[in-house]
């Protein structure tokens, strides 16, 4: 006979395996600090590329003005401005990364915990069944 | 109402029964609409802007995850832009990369939300997107609406200025370059900023009201969203002196409110879109389970769970302790 209680737990386990396993895998492999750090490193690289893409787009847009200013430009001032803008952009981008991945880790970890709780319940049910089976077998022999 | 509910039940049963086929068919139709829309409006490369190519691409998208639809749509757009001119292609590539890095980095699974926004713009009912996103998704969906809006206005601007931007058109001395013309579709497009701002606020308003613990929260959210959108856009168009768009704002919003109520009817009570088919086994049985979850409108979950105060490296022992399981279970 199908054990409905066990079926319910198995359903949850299978649901996790099918739909959440891939997304929640990092939550079983990394501590929060390591996970967030990894994402921050990825975001640092992507953010830097994005900033230079935006800067490139602006250069294309203002190429005429830049050509006129190229001789009279104070390079130190320009570099300071670019670095300040870069820092501001990165603070925003890394800040968003930190918040988003904190939330993702918390949600993922909650799912993983529920998964292991179901796994534990099913394990206990099987062990109980096994014990009952063995006890029945011993009774029959005696 | 009883007849409607009965019809809904029939639809749920039908969806549950034929879900295996309906999902790819829906993906195919959406992808086909996207490719046909691209071909019709910016199909500058005649070799790929043909219905058979669109059909083949849509068929591939039907069998693949949403990411591929976004990738193929981007590739087709880039090829069309390349056919128009190299400058436009370069700017489009940079724009797509920026959207990818800024948006898909955080929400890689929301590709459809972004591609549906330009599609709705093309159908004349973009106003439905903030309503739908606020009703069915989280607050973060504002980013997909923003990305879709930027992409639409950019491509629309390129379409409008195609003659000036085409490779054949030569830039005369003293006139602005093609780069400036194409980037101006983003930088100097006040209508785009207006629409984007109103859409973001509408999405947030609908999302906040929909989650309130009040009766008829969904209906109130829809009506508030539509009212804000209509009044905001009309006021904005008056300020920007684009009066000819005001009539369509009202008509489009009327259509959008109807679609939003259909969405409420379909998704509010039973979330059959999350029907799941699972397969597993134990020593005695094989289980083939189809689970149709009931829609639960969860309240604000304010509980914050913290996993340990010390954030050391994760060990198997520590993880097992945290999960309340035996260490052997992890082997």
XYZ file of C-alpha atoms in Angstrom:
473
model
C 0.000 0.000 0.000
C 1.214 3.496 -0.797
C 2.292 5.387 2.290
C 0.666 8.769 1.756
C 2.785 10.586 4.301
C 5.967 9.277 2.719
C 4.638 10.085 -0.732
C 4.087 13.687 0.288
C 7.676 14.035 1.482
C 9.013 12.293 -1.610
C 6.978 14.627 -3.772
C 8.620 17.627 -2.110
C 12.069 16.049 -2.506
C 11.467 15.289 -6.157
C 10.060 18.768 -6.728
C 13.275 20.239 -5.337
C 15.450 17.872 -7.386
C 13.583 18.761 -10.577
C 13.137 22.510 -10.281
C 15.372 23.955 -7.588
C 18.422 21.744 -7.382
C 20.513 23.649 -9.915
C 19.634 27.076 -8.553
C 20.154 26.031 -4.919
C 23.367 24.092 -5.458
C 25.647 27.006 -4.480
C 23.763 27.295 -1.199
C 24.881 23.771 -0.273
C 28.455 24.348 -1.408
C 29.304 27.782 -0.066
C 28.932 29.653 3.189
C 27.055 32.928 2.842
C 30.252 34.977 2.953
C 31.942 32.903 0.236
C 28.846 32.917 -1.984
C 28.405 36.691 -1.740
C 32.144 37.227 -2.302
C 32.047 35.107 -5.459
C 29.102 37.077 -6.817
C 30.798 40.374 -5.942
C 33.893 39.318 -7.907
C 31.718 38.393 -10.922
C 29.856 41.693 -10.599
C 33.122 43.607 -10.331
C 34.225 42.194 -13.697
C 30.818 42.659 -15.344
C 30.367 46.117 -13.817
C 33.763 47.238 -15.105
C 32.932 45.997 -18.616
C 29.514 47.710 -18.453
C 31.051 51.009 -17.309
C 33.517 51.010 -20.168
C 30.742 50.099 -22.618
C 28.711 53.085 -21.411
C 31.828 55.259 -21.563
C 32.498 53.982 -25.101
C 28.945 54.834 -26.115
C 29.394 58.334 -24.702
C 32.705 58.747 -26.554
C 30.994 57.795 -29.832
C 28.247 60.305 -29.064
C 30.602 63.135 -28.155
C 33.422 62.317 -30.553
C 33.287 65.737 -32.238
C 33.512 67.576 -28.928
C 36.335 65.298 -27.757
C 38.295 65.951 -30.962
C 38.015 69.684 -30.395
C 39.060 69.422 -26.760
C 41.825 66.895 -27.206
C 44.609 69.480 -27.324
C 43.415 71.724 -24.512
C 42.228 68.892 -22.228
C 43.543 68.639 -18.664
C 44.219 64.919 -18.532
C 44.601 64.798 -14.759
C 41.158 66.363 -14.249
C 39.591 64.115 -16.871
C 41.084 61.003 -15.302
C 39.860 62.078 -11.850
C 36.339 62.611 -13.210
C 36.338 59.231 -14.985
C 37.590 57.441 -11.868
C 35.007 59.179 -9.670
C 32.215 58.174 -12.051
C 33.576 54.633 -12.184
C 33.692 54.435 -8.381
C 30.117 55.755 -8.072
C 28.865 53.301 -10.682
C 30.639 50.381 -9.049
C 29.320 51.275 -5.590
C 25.763 51.193 -6.980
C 26.303 48.007 -8.975
C 28.095 46.135 -6.203
C 25.548 47.382 -3.664
C 22.717 45.969 -5.799
C 24.649 42.706 -6.171
C 25.121 42.457 -2.412
C 21.417 42.995 -1.656
C 20.089 40.745 -4.442
C 22.412 37.834 -3.671
C 21.878 38.110 0.085
C 18.167 37.647 -0.619
C 18.824 34.811 -3.066
C 21.065 32.993 -0.585
C 18.523 33.311 2.229
C 15.689 32.022 0.028
C 17.822 29.200 -1.394
C 19.047 28.153 2.006
C 15.468 27.969 3.280
C 14.590 25.652 0.387
C 17.644 23.470 1.017
C 16.769 23.158 4.679
C 13.232 22.108 3.837
C 14.651 19.591 1.340
C 16.910 17.984 3.920
C 14.121 17.957 6.453
C 11.969 15.975 3.995
C 14.893 13.688 3.206
C 15.375 13.022 6.908
C 11.679 12.220 7.408
C 11.653 9.777 4.507
C 14.826 8.157 5.790
C 13.289 7.714 9.227
C 10.143 6.199 7.684
C 12.200 3.674 5.739
C 14.224 2.791 8.832
C 10.999 2.293 10.821
C 9.599 0.066 8.052
C 12.831 -1.898 8.030
C 12.718 -2.377 11.804
C 9.074 -3.519 11.667
C 9.904 -5.919 8.846
C 12.834 -7.359 10.792
C 10.775 -7.617 13.956
C 8.042 -9.441 12.009
C 10.626 -11.775 10.501
C 12.098 -12.576 13.941
C 8.615 -13.278 15.342
C 7.857 -15.669 12.517
C 11.154 -17.519 12.994
C 10.598 -17.883 16.749
C -20.270 33.846 -12.916
C -20.894 30.139 -12.381
C -20.569 29.571 -16.112
C -17.291 31.485 -16.134
C -15.933 29.482 -13.226
C -17.004 26.300 -14.943
C -15.220 27.433 -18.086
C -12.147 28.175 -16.015
C -12.288 24.685 -14.509
C -12.509 23.227 -17.987
C -9.546 25.326 -19.063
C -7.536 24.123 -16.067
C -8.372 20.510 -16.826
C -7.521 21.043 -20.478
C -4.224 22.690 -19.574
C -3.369 19.941 -17.093
C -4.162 17.267 -19.672
C -2.290 18.842 -22.576
C 0.398 20.812 -20.721
C 3.126 18.803 -22.411
C 2.092 20.243 -25.805
C 0.640 23.584 -24.789
C 3.868 24.973 -23.316
C 6.010 24.522 -26.458
C 3.111 25.779 -28.610
C 2.888 28.944 -26.485
C 6.681 29.390 -26.673
C 6.513 28.878 -30.452
C 3.754 31.463 -30.897
C 5.520 34.068 -28.745
C 8.827 33.514 -30.565
C 7.102 33.635 -33.957
C 5.379 36.902 -33.029
C 8.752 38.352 -31.952
C 10.572 37.318 -35.142
C 7.726 38.436 -37.416
C 7.608 41.761 -35.597
C 11.372 42.208 -36.045
C 11.112 41.277 -39.742
C 8.220 43.640 -40.343
C 9.758 46.683 -38.666
C 13.518 46.423 -38.924
C 13.966 43.569 -41.396
C 16.808 45.245 -43.281
C 18.642 42.007 -44.044
C 16.415 40.410 -46.631
C 18.122 36.991 -46.343
C 17.017 36.419 -42.753
C 13.884 38.555 -42.778
C 11.708 35.900 -44.337
C 8.746 34.009 -42.908
C 10.305 30.525 -43.361
C 13.388 31.641 -41.379
C 11.138 33.109 -38.676
C 9.214 29.814 -38.536
C 12.399 27.759 -38.187
C 13.770 30.035 -35.461
C 10.443 29.973 -33.607
C 10.430 26.185 -33.794
C 13.915 26.060 -32.259
C 12.779 28.465 -29.522
C 9.728 26.286 -28.783
C 11.985 23.429 -27.768
C 14.613 25.447 -25.904
C 14.691 27.544 -22.733
C 13.726 31.222 -22.813
C 17.367 32.320 -22.861
C 17.726 31.038 -26.412
C 14.721 33.087 -27.596
C 16.333 36.243 -26.199
C 19.697 35.303 -27.728
C 18.257 34.539 -31.189
C 16.107 37.684 -31.167
C 19.215 39.729 -30.271
C 21.214 38.020 -33.026
C 18.519 38.710 -35.648
C 18.279 42.364 -34.542
C 22.070 42.742 -34.785
C 22.170 41.219 -38.273
C 19.388 43.555 -39.407
C 21.232 46.520 -37.936
C 24.430 45.383 -39.648
C 22.566 45.382 -42.953
C 21.413 48.928 -42.220
C 24.831 50.260 -41.248
C 27.878 49.269 -39.245
C 27.534 52.236 -36.884
C 23.978 51.302 -35.913
C 25.057 47.678 -35.439
C 27.880 48.695 -33.100
C 25.634 50.899 -30.955
C 22.957 48.177 -30.835
C 25.535 45.621 -29.753
C 26.747 47.890 -26.951
C 23.146 48.551 -25.852
C 22.283 44.838 -25.787
C 25.450 44.060 -23.816
C 24.654 46.803 -21.292
C 21.111 45.442 -20.854
C 22.524 41.946 -20.484
C 25.093 42.919 -17.854
C 22.812 45.228 -15.909
C 19.639 43.212 -16.027
C 20.144 39.527 -16.828
C 22.949 39.327 -14.279
C 20.276 39.554 -11.583
C 17.219 37.989 -13.227
C 18.371 35.511 -15.887
C 15.022 33.698 -15.968
C 12.918 36.755 -16.821
C 13.775 36.939 -20.510
C 10.169 36.753 -21.688
C 9.204 39.779 -19.592
C 11.746 41.864 -21.461
C 10.939 40.659 -24.986
C 7.175 40.890 -24.416
C 7.410 44.621 -23.630
C 8.529 45.706 -27.151
C 6.021 43.226 -28.595
C 3.172 44.852 -26.653
C 4.419 48.278 -27.779
C 4.168 47.077 -31.356
C 0.621 45.817 -30.748
C -0.287 49.238 -29.316
C -0.960 47.958 -25.811
C 2.301 48.448 -23.881
C 0.193 49.681 -20.938
C -0.690 46.095 -20.091
C 2.938 45.205 -19.230
C 3.276 47.236 -15.985
C -0.132 45.906 -14.897
C 0.760 42.296 -15.689
C 4.202 42.564 -14.084
C 2.805 44.165 -10.938
C 0.136 41.472 -10.687
C 2.128 38.377 -11.535
C 5.742 39.166 -10.698
C 7.793 40.826 -7.975
C 8.990 44.415 -7.623
C 12.158 43.560 -9.538
C 10.102 43.192 -12.732
C 10.361 46.987 -13.123
C 13.807 46.333 -14.581
C 12.436 44.081 -17.320
C 9.818 46.717 -18.198
C 12.559 49.378 -18.292
C 14.868 47.254 -20.452
C 12.026 46.397 -22.853
C 10.954 50.048 -23.091
C 14.496 51.246 -23.859
C 14.907 48.548 -26.508
C 11.584 49.414 -28.164
C 12.210 53.165 -28.331
C 15.724 52.609 -29.620
C 14.611 50.263 -32.418
C 11.605 52.446 -33.196
C 13.914 55.469 -33.493
C 16.228 53.536 -35.806
C 13.216 52.510 -37.923
C 12.031 56.131 -38.153
C 15.497 57.348 -39.194
C 16.381 54.372 -41.399
C 16.895 56.495 -44.508
C 19.444 58.744 -42.831
C 21.144 55.839 -41.073
C 21.399 53.448 -44.001
C 24.840 52.571 -45.400
C 23.947 54.272 -48.672
C 23.313 57.603 -46.992
C 26.480 59.646 -46.945
C 27.282 61.957 -44.088
C 27.749 65.445 -45.433
C 30.294 67.846 -44.053
C 28.890 69.818 -41.129
C 26.028 67.413 -40.354
C 25.828 65.130 -37.323
C 27.332 61.657 -37.605
C 25.322 58.438 -37.715
C 26.561 57.616 -34.216
C 25.050 60.832 -32.860
C 21.737 60.225 -34.652
C 21.437 56.666 -33.383
C 22.548 57.416 -29.793
C 20.165 60.377 -29.732
C 17.334 57.838 -29.928
C 18.302 57.033 -26.338
C 19.816 60.217 -24.946
C 17.483 62.812 -26.411
C 14.243 60.839 -26.327
C 12.036 62.606 -23.793
C 9.030 60.436 -24.624
C 11.046 57.346 -23.683
C 11.897 58.813 -20.273
C 8.256 59.741 -19.694
C 6.908 56.301 -20.625
C 9.646 54.534 -18.638
C 9.000 56.610 -15.514
C 5.225 56.099 -15.667
C 5.635 52.356 -16.287
C 8.021 51.930 -13.359
C 5.701 53.772 -10.990
C 2.639 51.877 -12.281
C 4.357 48.521 -11.760
C 5.284 49.459 -8.195
C 1.790 50.841 -7.410
C 0.082 47.693 -8.759
C 2.535 45.431 -6.921
C 2.124 47.219 -3.576
C -1.695 47.358 -3.714
C -1.971 43.761 -4.949
C -0.089 42.560 -1.854
C -2.179 44.582 0.596
C -4.403 42.665 2.993
C -7.579 44.277 1.674
C -10.635 42.913 -0.064
C -10.485 42.918 -3.861
C -6.827 43.898 -3.723
C -6.226 42.708 -7.286
C -9.141 44.678 -8.734
C -8.171 47.831 -6.810
C -4.559 47.401 -7.948
C -5.620 47.111 -11.600
C -7.916 50.144 -11.483
C -5.368 52.280 -9.606
C -2.631 51.255 -12.029
C -4.698 52.056 -15.103
C -5.834 55.407 -13.690
C -2.282 56.417 -12.788
C -0.958 55.278 -16.145
C -3.646 57.092 -18.144
C -3.473 60.360 -16.210
C 0.329 60.313 -15.998
C 0.830 59.643 -19.695
C -1.781 62.172 -20.816
C -0.265 64.846 -18.568
C 3.189 63.954 -19.841
C 2.160 64.085 -23.477
C 0.574 67.506 -22.908
C 3.829 68.733 -21.364
C 5.875 67.254 -24.209
C 3.409 68.643 -26.737
C 2.602 65.311 -28.362
C -1.223 65.541 -28.270
C -1.899 62.999 -31.033
C -0.942 60.101 -28.737
C -3.482 60.918 -26.047
C -6.455 59.191 -27.687
C -4.544 55.959 -28.096
C -3.380 56.153 -24.456
C -7.039 56.011 -23.416
C -7.990 53.269 -25.903
C -4.873 51.233 -25.078
C -5.530 51.531 -21.364
C -9.141 50.389 -21.828
C -7.893 47.293 -23.656
C -5.204 46.806 -21.001
C -7.717 46.903 -18.142
C -9.710 44.135 -19.845
C -6.579 42.020 -20.287
C -5.581 42.669 -16.660
C -8.980 41.440 -15.431
C -8.643 38.328 -17.594
C -5.243 37.756 -15.948
C -6.833 38.179 -12.533
C -9.515 35.650 -13.424
C -6.975 33.145 -14.684
C -4.203 33.476 -12.125
C -5.678 34.677 -8.895
C -7.466 31.612 -7.617
C -5.568 28.736 -9.010
C -2.052 28.857 -10.257
C -2.256 26.088 -12.800
C 0.661 27.580 -14.670
C 2.838 25.885 -12.052
C 1.554 22.396 -12.810
C 4.383 20.008 -12.172
C 5.073 16.537 -13.473
C 7.403 14.500 -11.337
C 8.760 11.012 -11.473
C 10.504 9.072 -8.710
C 10.710 5.608 -7.233
C 11.287 3.678 -4.042
C 11.882 -0.029 -3.405
C 8.305 -0.984 -4.156
C 6.839 1.567 -6.580
C 7.429 3.908 -9.477
C 5.586 7.169 -8.927
C 4.339 9.319 -11.815
C 2.844 12.368 -10.166
C 1.145 15.410 -11.642
C 0.780 18.132 -9.019
C -1.436 21.181 -9.621
C -0.747 23.623 -6.775
C -3.458 25.823 -5.351
C -2.768 29.533 -5.656
C -1.890 30.935 -2.264
C -1.641 34.666 -1.845
C 0.999 34.776 0.816
C 1.232 37.768 3.092
C 4.387 39.725 3.710
C 6.935 37.316 5.042
C 8.741 39.372 7.606
C 10.549 36.497 9.279
C 14.271 36.815 8.799
C 16.144 33.587 9.212
C 19.832 33.876 9.961
C 22.070 30.918 9.493
C 24.653 31.153 12.205
C 26.410 34.262 13.368
C 29.874 33.157 12.410
C 30.425 33.033 8.699
C 33.216 30.527 8.386
C 33.855 28.228 5.492
C 31.182 25.604 5.097
C 32.129 22.120 6.208
C 30.084 18.977 5.783
C 29.746 18.636 9.546
C 28.626 22.216 10.013
C 26.171 21.981 7.127
C 24.677 18.748 8.509
C 24.336 20.347 11.959
C 22.649 23.370 10.456
C 20.209 21.252 8.455
C 19.542 18.970 11.458
C 20.509 15.836 9.580
C 23.098 13.093 9.894
C 26.377 13.795 8.184
C 26.073 10.463 6.322
C 22.992 11.712 4.491
C 25.205 14.086 2.551
C 27.388 11.310 1.112
